[in-house]
Amino acid sequence: MKTLEGHVVLKPWNPNMVWTGEPEYTKITRLYMSVGNGDAWYEYVKRAEITNGLMHLTTYRGKPVVINANWIVKAEDFTVVRVTGAIEVLPGIYDEKLEERLYLAQDNVVVELR
């Protein structure tokens, strides 16, 4: 996931792209985890308090996940900003397929779409 710099989201991927709706915001915690043998990964979960032992959490996409708190190296709070767009085929006629972009942003950011 890209980190949002500032508070403006531009539509660089297609000049015919138009925004559909307003940005959606989800408060999450990014967990940096490692099992100690060089393997490391991030897990993005909905905001929750970190406790000892096994934690039953939900990813930002809604999938349940069990995480061993001993694997967590670092936890950071963010907001995931979800923006969607559609391609304007003809004036006023849009492709049915929506394109989605996700960005990490600092808490309490209000995003402007351009």
Short mmCIF file of C-alpha atoms in Angstrom, two decimals:
data_model
loop_
_atom_site.label_atom_id
_atom_site.label_comp_id
_atom_site.label_asym_id
_atom_site.label_seq_id
_atom_site.Cartn_x
_atom_site.Cartn_y
_atom_site.Cartn_z
CA MET A 1 0.00 0.00 0.00
CA LYS A 2 1.31 3.44 -0.87
CA THR A 3 1.60 6.09 1.80
CA LEU A 4 -0.34 9.23 0.99
CA GLU A 5 1.79 12.36 1.03
CA GLY A 6 -0.27 15.43 1.89
CA HIS A 7 -4.04 15.27 1.48
CA VAL A 8 -4.61 15.21 -2.30
CA VAL A 9 -5.20 12.10 -4.44
CA LEU A 10 -4.60 12.63 -8.15
CA LYS A 11 -5.86 10.26 -10.84
CA PRO A 12 -2.63 9.51 -12.71
CA TRP A 13 -3.41 6.07 -14.06
CA ASN A 14 -5.84 7.10 -16.83
CA PRO A 15 -6.78 10.54 -18.21
CA ASN A 16 -10.39 9.35 -18.79
CA MET A 17 -10.79 8.32 -15.16
CA VAL A 18 -13.49 10.01 -13.08
CA TRP A 19 -14.01 9.60 -9.35
CA THR A 20 -17.05 7.62 -8.20
CA GLY A 21 -18.24 8.65 -4.78
CA GLU A 22 -16.31 9.98 -1.83
CA PRO A 23 -13.21 8.48 -0.19
CA GLU A 24 -13.84 5.83 2.46
CA TYR A 25 -11.77 5.86 5.65
CA THR A 26 -10.93 2.84 7.84
CA LYS A 27 -8.83 3.12 10.98
CA ILE A 28 -6.23 0.34 11.03
CA THR A 29 -3.10 -0.81 12.78
CA ARG A 30 -0.13 -1.88 10.67
CA LEU A 31 1.67 -4.71 12.42
CA TYR A 32 5.26 -5.41 11.45
CA MET A 33 5.89 -9.03 12.34
CA SER A 34 8.82 -11.41 12.33
CA VAL A 35 9.37 -14.98 13.48
CA GLY A 36 13.07 -14.34 14.03
CA ASN A 37 14.61 -16.31 11.16
CA GLY A 38 14.77 -13.38 8.74
CA ASP A 39 11.16 -13.64 7.55
CA ALA A 40 9.19 -10.44 8.12
CA TRP A 41 5.88 -9.12 6.85
CA TYR A 42 3.19 -6.53 7.43
CA GLU A 43 -0.39 -7.27 8.41
CA TYR A 44 -3.04 -4.56 8.20
CA VAL A 45 -5.82 -5.06 10.75
CA LYS A 46 -8.74 -2.98 11.89
CA ARG A 47 -7.85 -0.84 14.89
CA ALA A 48 -7.57 -2.96 18.02
CA GLU A 49 -5.67 -2.98 21.27
CA ILE A 50 -2.59 -5.20 21.22
CA THR A 51 -2.57 -7.82 23.98
CA ASN A 52 -0.34 -10.75 24.91
CA GLY A 53 -0.91 -14.20 23.42
CA LEU A 54 -3.07 -15.05 20.42
CA MET A 55 -5.24 -12.26 19.09
CA HIS A 56 -8.32 -12.78 16.93
CA LEU A 57 -8.39 -9.73 14.66
CA THR A 58 -9.98 -8.65 11.40
CA THR A 59 -8.00 -7.45 8.39
CA TYR A 60 -9.00 -4.16 6.78
CA ARG A 61 -10.70 -6.25 4.04
CA GLY A 62 -12.88 -8.04 6.63
CA LYS A 63 -11.05 -11.39 6.74
CA PRO A 64 -10.57 -12.91 10.23
CA VAL A 65 -6.95 -13.58 11.19
CA VAL A 66 -5.24 -15.00 14.28
CA ILE A 67 -1.94 -13.34 15.22
CA ASN A 68 0.56 -14.38 17.86
CA ALA A 69 1.53 -11.22 19.75
CA ASN A 70 5.06 -12.59 20.21
CA TRP A 71 5.66 -12.09 16.46
CA ILE A 72 4.86 -8.36 16.55
CA VAL A 73 7.96 -6.20 16.29
CA LYS A 74 6.24 -2.84 15.77
CA ALA A 75 2.65 -1.54 15.60
CA GLU A 76 1.64 1.77 13.97
CA ASP A 77 -1.80 3.35 13.68
CA PHE A 78 -2.93 4.65 10.29
CA THR A 79 -6.06 5.31 8.29
CA VAL A 80 -6.65 3.44 5.03
CA VAL A 81 -8.17 5.73 2.40
CA ARG A 82 -10.09 3.87 -0.31
CA VAL A 83 -10.89 5.73 -3.52
CA THR A 84 -12.66 4.34 -6.56
CA GLY A 85 -12.87 5.55 -10.11
CA ALA A 86 -14.44 4.54 -13.41
CA ILE A 87 -13.38 5.19 -16.98
CA GLU A 88 -15.63 7.55 -18.91
CA VAL A 89 -16.13 5.78 -22.27
CA LEU A 90 -18.35 8.52 -23.75
CA PRO A 91 -19.53 11.74 -22.08
CA GLY A 92 -21.78 10.60 -19.22
CA ILE A 93 -21.28 6.87 -19.96
CA TYR A 94 -18.92 4.97 -17.66
CA ASP A 95 -17.28 1.57 -17.82
CA GLU A 96 -18.94 -0.83 -15.36
CA LYS A 97 -15.60 -1.89 -13.91
CA LEU A 98 -14.51 0.25 -10.97
CA GLU A 99 -10.83 0.72 -10.21
CA GLU A 100 -9.84 0.90 -6.58
CA ARG A 101 -6.80 2.50 -4.98
CA LEU A 102 -5.76 2.18 -1.34
CA TYR A 103 -3.49 4.61 0.48
CA LEU A 104 -2.10 4.74 4.00
CA ALA A 105 -2.62 8.13 5.62
CA GLN A 106 -2.11 9.67 9.03
CA ASP A 107 -5.14 9.68 11.31
CA ASN A 108 -7.75 12.43 10.92
CA VAL A 109 -6.72 13.33 7.36
CA VAL A 110 -9.41 14.57 4.97
CA VAL A 111 -8.60 13.67 1.37
CA GLU A 112 -9.29 15.88 -1.62
CA LEU A 113 -9.84 14.13 -4.97
CA ARG A 114 -8.48 15.80 -8.11
#
